[in-house]
Coordinates of N, CA and C in Angstrom, one line a residue:
Chain U
M4 N 42.8 -9.2 -2.1 CA 43.0 -11.0 -1.5 C 43.6 -11.9 -2.5
A5 N 43.8 -12.8 -2.0 CA 44.4 -14.2 -2.3 C 44.2 -14.4 -4.0
L6 N 42.8 -14.2 -4.2 CA 42.6 -14.8 -5.7 C 42.9 -13.7 -6.5
E7 N 43.2 -12.5 -6.4 CA 43.5 -11.3 -7.5 C 44.4 -11.6 -8.6
W8 N 45.1 -12.8 -8.5 CA 46.4 -13.1 -9.3 C 45.6 -13.5 -10.6
I9 N 44.1 -14.0 -10.4 CA 43.6 -14.7 -11.2 C 43.2 -13.4 -12.4
G10 N 43.1 -12.2 -11.9 CA 43.0 -11.0 -13.3 C 44.0 -11.2 -13.9
Y11 N 45.4 -11.3 -13.7 CA 46.7 -11.4 -14.3 C 46.3 -12.3 -15.6
V12 N 45.9 -13.6 -14.9 CA 45.7 -14.9 -15.7 C 45.1 -14.6 -16.7
A13 N 43.9 -14.0 -16.5 CA 42.7 -13.6 -17.2 C 43.2 -12.7 -18.3
A14 N 43.9 -11.4 -17.8 CA 44.3 -10.5 -19.0 C 45.4 -11.2 -20.2
V15 N 46.3 -12.0 -19.3 CA 47.3 -12.6 -20.8 C 46.4 -13.6 -21.3
L16 N 45.5 -14.4 -20.9 CA 44.9 -15.2 -21.7 C 44.1 -14.6 -22.6
T17 N 43.2 -13.7 -22.3 CA 42.2 -13.0 -23.4 C 43.3 -12.2 -24.3
T18 N 44.6 -11.7 -24.0 CA 45.2 -10.8 -25.3 C 45.9 -12.2 -25.9
A19 N 46.3 -13.1 -25.6 CA 47.4 -14.2 -26.1 C 46.3 -14.7 -26.9
A20 N 45.2 -14.8 -26.7 CA 44.0 -15.9 -27.5 C 44.0 -15.4 -29.1
F21 N 44.3 -14.0 -29.2 CA 44.6 -13.5 -30.6 C 45.6 -13.8 -31.4
L22 N 46.5 -14.0 -30.8 CA 47.9 -14.9 -31.6 C 47.6 -15.9 -32.7
P23 N 46.8 -16.9 -32.0 CA 47.0 -18.1 -32.8 C 45.7 -17.8 -34.0
Q24 N 44.9 -17.0 -33.4 CA 44.0 -16.7 -34.7 C 44.8 -15.7 -36.0
T25 N 45.5 -14.8 -35.2 CA 46.4 -14.1 -36.4 C 47.3 -14.8 -37.4
V26 N 47.9 -15.8 -36.4 CA 48.7 -16.5 -37.4 C 48.0 -17.6 -38.3
L27 N 46.6 -18.1 -37.7 CA 46.2 -19.0 -38.7 C 45.7 -18.3 -39.6
T28 N 45.1 -16.7 -39.7 CA 44.5 -16.1 -40.6 C 45.5 -15.6 -41.8
L29 N 46.6 -15.4 -41.0 CA 47.7 -14.9 -41.9 C 48.4 -16.0 -42.8
R30 N 48.3 -17.3 -42.2 CA 48.6 -18.4 -43.1 C 47.9 -18.9 -44.0
T31 N 46.5 -18.8 -43.5 CA 45.5 -19.2 -44.5 C 44.8 -18.5 -45.3
R32 N 44.8 -17.1 -45.0 CA 44.2 -16.1 -45.6 C 42.5 -16.4 -45.6
D33 N 42.1 -17.8 -45.0 CA 40.7 -17.8 -45.2 C 40.1 -17.1 -44.2
T34 N 38.9 -16.0 -44.5 CA 38.4 -15.0 -43.7 C 36.9 -15.6 -43.7
Q35 N 36.4 -16.4 -44.2 CA 34.9 -16.7 -44.8 C 34.1 -16.9 -43.8
G36 N 34.9 -17.6 -42.7 CA 34.0 -18.0 -41.4 C 34.2 -16.7 -40.1
L37 N 35.2 -15.4 -40.5 CA 35.4 -14.7 -39.6 C 34.4 -13.4 -40.3
S38 N 33.5 -13.0 -38.7 CA 32.6 -11.8 -39.0 C 33.1 -10.5 -38.9
L39 N 32.8 -9.9 -40.0 CA 33.5 -8.4 -40.6 C 32.8 -7.7 -39.2
G40 N 31.5 -7.8 -38.9 CA 30.9 -7.1 -37.8 C 31.9 -6.9 -36.6
M41 N 32.4 -8.6 -36.3 CA 33.0 -8.4 -34.9 C 34.5 -8.0 -35.0
Y42 N 35.2 -8.2 -36.2 CA 36.4 -7.5 -35.9 C 36.4 -5.8 -36.3
S43 N 35.3 -5.4 -36.6 CA 35.0 -3.7 -36.6 C 35.1 -3.5 -35.3
L44 N 33.9 -4.2 -34.6 CA 33.4 -3.4 -32.9 C 34.5 -3.8 -32.4
F45 N 35.2 -4.8 -32.7 CA 36.5 -5.3 -31.6 C 37.4 -4.4 -31.6
T46 N 38.2 -4.1 -32.7 CA 39.2 -3.1 -33.0 C 39.2 -1.9 -32.7
T47 N 37.7 -1.4 -32.7 CA 37.0 -0.2 -32.3 C 37.3 -0.3 -30.8
G48 N 36.6 -1.1 -30.1 CA 36.5 -1.4 -28.8 C 38.0 -1.4 -28.2
V49 N 38.7 -2.1 -28.7 CA 40.3 -2.3 -28.2 C 40.8 -0.8 -28.1
A50 N 40.6 -0.2 -29.5 CA 41.2 1.5 -29.4 C 40.6 2.1 -28.5
C51 N 39.4 2.0 -28.1 CA 38.7 2.7 -26.5 C 39.3 2.3 -25.3
W52 N 39.8 1.1 -25.1 CA 40.8 0.6 -23.9 C 41.8 1.3 -24.0
L53 N 42.4 1.5 -25.2 CA 43.8 1.9 -25.0 C 43.9 3.8 -24.7
I54 N 43.0 4.2 -25.2 CA 42.7 5.7 -24.7 C 42.2 5.7 -23.4
Y55 N 41.5 4.7 -23.0 CA 40.9 4.7 -21.7 C 42.2 4.6 -20.8
G56 N 42.8 3.6 -21.0 CA 44.2 3.0 -20.2 C 45.0 4.5 -20.3
W57 N 45.0 5.2 -21.4 CA 46.3 6.3 -21.7 C 45.5 7.5 -20.9
V58 N 44.4 7.5 -20.7 CA 43.4 8.5 -19.5 C 43.7 8.0 -18.1
R59 N 43.7 7.0 -17.7 CA 44.2 6.5 -16.5 C 45.4 6.4 -15.8
G60 N 46.5 6.5 -17.2 CA 47.8 6.4 -16.8 C 48.2 5.0 -16.4
D61 N 47.2 4.1 -17.0 CA 47.5 2.6 -16.6 C 48.1 1.7 -17.6
W62 N 49.3 1.9 -17.5 CA 50.2 0.9 -18.2 C 50.0 -0.6 -18.2
A63 N 49.6 -1.1 -17.7 CA 49.2 -2.6 -18.0 C 47.8 -2.5 -19.2
L64 N 46.8 -1.8 -18.8 CA 46.0 -1.6 -19.7 C 46.4 -1.3 -21.2
I65 N 47.4 -0.5 -21.5 CA 48.0 0.3 -22.5 C 48.9 -0.9 -23.1
A66 N 49.6 -1.6 -22.6 CA 50.5 -2.6 -23.0 C 49.5 -3.7 -23.5
A67 N 48.4 -4.2 -22.8 CA 47.9 -5.7 -23.1 C 47.1 -5.0 -24.6
N68 N 46.2 -4.1 -24.4 CA 45.3 -3.4 -25.5 C 46.2 -3.2 -26.8
A69 N 47.5 -2.6 -26.7 CA 48.2 -2.3 -27.8 C 48.6 -3.5 -28.7
V70 N 49.3 -4.4 -28.0 CA 49.0 -6.0 -28.4 C 47.9 -6.6 -29.3
T71 N 46.8 -6.5 -28.5 CA 45.5 -7.1 -28.8 C 45.1 -6.2 -30.3
F72 N 45.3 -4.8 -30.0 CA 45.1 -3.7 -31.0 C 45.6 -4.3 -32.5
L73 N 47.0 -4.5 -32.4 CA 48.0 -4.8 -33.6 C 47.3 -6.3 -34.1
L74 N 46.9 -7.2 -33.5 CA 46.7 -8.6 -33.9 C 45.0 -8.2 -34.2
A75 N 44.2 -7.7 -33.8 CA 42.9 -7.5 -34.4 C 42.7 -6.8 -35.6
L76 N 43.5 -5.9 -35.8 CA 43.6 -4.9 -36.5 C 44.3 -5.7 -38.0
C77 N 45.1 -6.7 -37.5 CA 45.6 -7.6 -38.8 C 44.9 -8.2 -39.5
I78 N 44.0 -9.0 -38.7 CA 42.8 -9.8 -39.1 C 41.8 -9.0 -39.8
L79 N 41.4 -7.5 -39.3 CA 40.2 -7.0 -40.2 C 40.9 -6.5 -41.3
V80 N 42.3 -6.4 -41.6 CA 42.5 -5.7 -42.6 C 42.8 -7.0 -43.8
I81 N 43.1 -8.2 -43.3 CA 43.2 -9.1 -44.2 C 41.4 -9.6 -44.6
K82 N 40.8 -9.4 -43.5 CA 38.9 -9.6 -44.1 C 38.7 -8.7 -45.0
L83 N 39.0 -7.3 -44.8 CA 38.6 -6.1 -45.5 C 39.3 -6.5 -46.9
S84 N 40.3 -6.8 -47.2 CA 41.0 -7.0 -48.3 C 40.4 -8.2 -49.1
N85 N 40.2 -9.4 -48.4 CA 39.4 -10.6 -49.0 C 38.0 -10.0 -49.5
L86 N 37.2 -9.3 -48.6 CA 36.1 -8.8 -49.3 C 36.0 -8.2 -50.5
R87 N 37.3 -7.2 -50.8 CA 37.5 -6.5 -51.9 C 37.7 -7.2 -53.2
R88 N 38.7 -8.2 -52.8 CA 38.9 -9.0 -53.9 C 37.6 -9.9 -54.3
D89 N 36.7 -10.3 -53.5 CA 35.6 -11.1 -54.0 C 34.7 -10.0 -54.8
Q90 N 34.7 -8.8 -54.3 CA 33.9 -7.8 -55.1 C 34.5 -7.6 -56.3
L91 N 35.8 -7.7 -56.7 CA 36.1 -7.2 -58.0 C 36.2 -8.6 -58.9
Q92 N 36.0 -9.9 -58.3 CA 36.0 -10.8 -59.1 C 34.5 -10.7 -59.8
Chain C
M1 N 38.1 11.9 -14.4 CA 38.4 12.6 -15.7 C 37.2 12.6 -16.3
A2 N 36.9 13.5 -17.1 CA 35.8 13.5 -18.0 C 35.9 12.4 -19.3
L3 N 37.1 11.8 -19.6 CA 37.1 10.6 -20.4 C 37.0 9.6 -20.4
E4 N 36.5 9.3 -18.8 CA 36.7 8.0 -18.4 C 35.5 7.4 -19.0
W5 N 34.2 7.9 -19.5 CA 33.1 7.1 -20.3 C 33.6 6.2 -21.3
I6 N 34.9 6.6 -21.8 CA 35.5 5.7 -22.7 C 35.6 4.3 -22.7
G7 N 35.8 4.2 -21.2 CA 36.0 2.5 -20.6 C 34.7 2.1 -20.7
Y8 N 33.6 2.6 -20.5 CA 32.3 2.0 -20.9 C 31.9 2.0 -22.1
V9 N 32.2 2.5 -23.2 CA 32.1 2.4 -24.4 C 33.2 1.2 -25.1
A10 N 34.1 1.0 -24.3 CA 35.3 0.0 -24.7 C 34.7 -1.5 -24.4
A11 N 34.0 -1.5 -23.3 CA 33.7 -2.4 -22.7 C 32.2 -3.0 -23.3
V12 N 31.7 -2.2 -23.8 CA 30.5 -2.6 -24.6 C 30.7 -3.0 -26.1
L13 N 31.8 -2.4 -26.5 CA 32.1 -2.6 -27.9 C 32.7 -4.3 -27.8
T14 N 33.8 -4.4 -27.0 CA 34.6 -5.3 -26.9 C 33.5 -6.9 -26.6
T15 N 32.5 -6.5 -25.7 CA 31.6 -7.5 -25.3 C 30.8 -7.9 -26.7
A16 N 30.2 -6.6 -27.1 CA 29.4 -6.7 -28.4 C 29.8 -7.4 -29.6
A17 N 31.1 -7.4 -29.6 CA 31.5 -7.6 -31.2 C 31.5 -9.2 -30.9
F18 N 31.5 -9.8 -30.3 CA 31.3 -11.6 -30.3 C 29.5 -11.9 -30.4
L19 N 28.7 -11.1 -30.5 CA 27.2 -11.4 -30.9 C 27.4 -11.6 -32.3
P20 N 28.0 -10.7 -33.4 CA 27.8 -11.0 -34.9 C 28.9 -12.3 -35.3
Q21 N 29.9 -12.4 -34.4 CA 30.6 -13.8 -34.7 C 29.9 -14.8 -34.5
T22 N 29.3 -15.0 -33.4 CA 28.4 -16.1 -32.8 C 27.1 -16.3 -33.8
V23 N 26.5 -15.2 -34.2 CA 25.5 -15.1 -35.3 C 25.7 -16.1 -36.7
L24 N 27.3 -15.4 -36.9 CA 27.8 -15.8 -38.2 C 28.1 -17.3 -38.0
T25 N 28.5 -17.7 -37.2 CA 28.8 -19.2 -36.9 C 27.8 -20.2 -36.7
L26 N 26.7 -19.8 -36.0 CA 25.6 -20.4 -35.8 C 24.9 -20.6 -37.3
R27 N 25.0 -19.7 -37.9 CA 24.1 -19.5 -39.2 C 24.7 -20.5 -40.2
T28 N 26.3 -20.3 -40.5 CA 26.9 -20.9 -41.6 C 27.7 -22.1 -41.1
R29 N 27.8 -22.4 -39.7 CA 28.5 -23.3 -39.0 C 29.9 -23.6 -39.8
D30 N 30.6 -22.5 -40.5 CA 31.6 -22.5 -41.3 C 33.0 -22.0 -40.0
T31 N 33.8 -23.2 -39.5 CA 34.6 -22.6 -38.5 C 36.0 -22.9 -39.1
Q32 N 36.2 -23.2 -40.2 CA 37.3 -23.4 -40.7 C 38.4 -22.4 -40.3
G33 N 38.1 -20.9 -40.8 CA 39.0 -20.0 -40.7 C 39.3 -19.3 -39.3
L34 N 38.6 -20.2 -38.1 CA 38.3 -19.8 -36.6 C 39.4 -20.6 -36.0
S35 N 40.4 -20.0 -35.3 CA 41.3 -20.9 -34.2 C 40.8 -21.4 -33.3
L36 N 41.1 -22.5 -33.0 CA 40.7 -23.6 -31.9 C 41.7 -23.0 -30.7
G37 N 42.9 -22.7 -31.1 CA 43.8 -21.9 -30.2 C 43.2 -20.9 -29.3
M38 N 42.6 -20.1 -30.5 CA 42.0 -18.7 -29.9 C 40.9 -18.9 -29.0
Y39 N 39.9 -19.8 -29.3 CA 38.8 -19.9 -28.5 C 38.8 -20.7 -27.5
S40 N 39.8 -21.7 -27.4 CA 40.1 -22.2 -26.3 C 41.0 -21.3 -25.1
L41 N 42.0 -20.3 -25.2 CA 42.3 -19.6 -24.8 C 41.7 -18.5 -24.0
F42 N 40.6 -17.9 -25.3 CA 39.7 -17.0 -24.9 C 38.5 -17.2 -24.0
T43 N 38.1 -18.2 -24.3 CA 37.0 -18.7 -23.3 C 37.7 -19.0 -21.9
T44 N 38.8 -19.6 -21.9 CA 39.3 -19.9 -20.4 C 39.5 -18.7 -19.7
G45 N 40.2 -17.7 -20.4 CA 40.4 -16.3 -20.1 C 39.2 -15.7 -19.6
V46 N 38.1 -15.6 -20.3 CA 36.9 -14.8 -20.0 C 36.3 -15.6 -18.7
A47 N 36.4 -17.0 -18.6 CA 36.1 -17.6 -17.5 C 36.7 -17.0 -16.0
C48 N 38.3 -16.7 -16.4 CA 39.0 -16.4 -15.3 C 38.5 -14.9 -14.9
W49 N 38.3 -14.0 -15.8 CA 37.7 -12.7 -15.9 C 36.5 -12.5 -14.7
L50 N 35.4 -13.8 -14.9 CA 34.1 -14.0 -14.7 C 34.6 -14.2 -12.7
I51 N 35.9 -15.3 -12.5 CA 36.2 -15.4 -11.3 C 36.5 -14.2 -10.6
Y52 N 37.5 -13.4 -11.4 CA 38.0 -12.2 -10.8 C 37.3 -11.2 -10.7
G53 N 36.0 -11.3 -11.4 CA 34.7 -10.3 -10.8 C 34.1 -10.3 -9.6
W54 N 34.0 -12.1 -9.5 CA 33.3 -12.3 -8.5 C 34.4 -12.1 -7.0
V55 N 35.4 -12.3 -7.3 CA 36.6 -12.1 -5.7 C 36.3 -10.9 -6.0
R56 N 36.0 -9.8 -6.9 CA 36.2 -8.2 -6.5 C 34.8 -7.8 -6.0
G57 N 33.9 -8.8 -6.1 CA 32.2 -8.6 -6.3 C 32.1 -7.2 -7.1
D58 N 32.5 -7.2 -8.4 CA 32.3 -6.3 -9.3 C 31.3 -6.7 -10.1
W59 N 30.3 -6.3 -10.2 CA 29.2 -7.0 -10.9 C 29.4 -6.5 -12.3
A60 N 29.9 -5.2 -12.7 CA 29.9 -4.5 -14.2 C 30.9 -5.6 -14.9
L61 N 32.0 -6.4 -14.3 CA 33.1 -7.3 -14.9 C 32.5 -8.8 -14.9
I62 N 31.5 -8.8 -14.0 CA 30.8 -10.1 -14.2 C 29.7 -10.3 -15.4
A63 N 28.9 -9.4 -15.4 CA 28.1 -9.3 -16.4 C 28.4 -9.3 -17.6
A64 N 29.6 -8.4 -18.0 CA 30.0 -8.1 -19.5 C 30.8 -9.6 -19.6
N65 N 31.4 -10.2 -18.6 CA 32.2 -11.5 -19.1 C 31.1 -12.8 -19.1
A66 N 30.1 -12.7 -18.3 CA 29.0 -13.9 -18.6 C 28.6 -14.0 -19.7
V67 N 28.4 -12.7 -20.5 CA 27.7 -12.7 -21.7 C 28.9 -13.1 -23.0
T68 N 29.9 -12.8 -22.7 CA 31.1 -13.1 -23.7 C 31.3 -14.2 -23.4
F69 N 31.5 -15.0 -22.5 CA 31.7 -16.5 -22.1 C 30.4 -17.3 -22.5
L70 N 29.4 -17.0 -22.6 CA 28.6 -17.7 -23.5 C 28.5 -17.6 -25.2
L71 N 28.8 -16.5 -25.4 CA 29.0 -16.3 -26.9 C 30.4 -17.0 -27.4
A72 N 31.5 -16.8 -26.4 CA 32.7 -17.8 -27.1 C 32.4 -19.3 -26.7
L73 N 31.9 -19.3 -25.8 CA 31.5 -21.3 -25.3 C 30.7 -21.6 -26.5
C74 N 29.6 -20.6 -27.1 CA 29.0 -21.2 -28.1 C 30.0 -21.9 -29.3
I75 N 30.5 -20.5 -29.8 CA 31.5 -20.9 -30.9 C 32.5 -21.7 -30.8
L76 N 33.3 -22.1 -29.6 CA 34.0 -23.4 -29.3 C 33.6 -24.3 -29.5
V77 N 32.2 -24.5 -29.0 CA 31.1 -25.8 -29.1 C 31.3 -26.2 -30.5
I78 N 30.8 -25.3 -31.2 CA 30.7 -25.5 -32.8 C 31.9 -25.9 -33.4
K79 N 33.2 -25.4 -33.3 CA 34.3 -25.6 -33.5 C 34.7 -26.9 -33.1
L80 N 34.6 -27.2 -32.1 CA 34.9 -28.7 -31.6 C 34.0 -29.7 -32.3
S81 N 32.6 -29.3 -32.6 CA 31.8 -30.9 -33.0 C 32.3 -31.0 -34.6
N82 N 32.6 -29.7 -35.2 CA 33.1 -29.5 -36.7 C 34.2 -30.2 -36.8
L83 N 35.2 -30.5 -35.7 CA 36.6 -30.9 -35.8 C 36.2 -32.4 -35.6
R84 N 35.4 -32.9 -34.5 CA 34.8 -34.0 -34.4 C 34.6 -34.7 -35.7
R85 N 33.6 -33.9 -36.1 CA 32.5 -34.8 -37.4 C 33.8 -35.1 -38.5
D86 N 34.7 -34.0 -38.7 CA 35.7 -34.2 -39.9 C 36.6 -35.4 -39.4
Q87 N 37.0 -35.5 -38.2 CA 37.9 -36.6 -37.9 C 37.1 -38.2 -38.0
L88 N 35.8 -38.2 -37.6 CA 35.1 -39.6 -38.1 C 34.7 -39.8 -39.7
Q89 N 35.0 -38.6 -40.5 CA 34.7 -39.0 -41.6 C 35.9 -39.6 -42.4

């Protein structure tokens, strides 16, 4: 159907969305308002999408989720290192 | 293939991930570390997934993205209202 291109727009937007968040978090290191639960569940979920893409041999799924995985993992690592620093203080 | 259930696990995790973030943001109202770019792109992207689900008649896609849309929109509205409050001060 003609409207199916909207799926590609959706995929690009929901993948690209994590770029400004990663840039902001890398720059400010402010993870106070970021939920550890969210980034734990989300990073695990995206890893599952990656495996699913590999099982299905779907390279679009693999590519989009490989990018999102790296971005979400980056935010999760900063959140965890901030939590660790706060506990040591 | 036997491993295809991992797609459902992935969908549940990446959808459920926004719940702890929404709860945290509603409770603390701390959106300093949340990227406006992320929530603008993400909410728009999820709205596109909703339209795509409707075009394809895919109810799983519609249900998962309707939940994520409401959660992401909630965070976006709090972020925008905090930005507006800061500008007025």
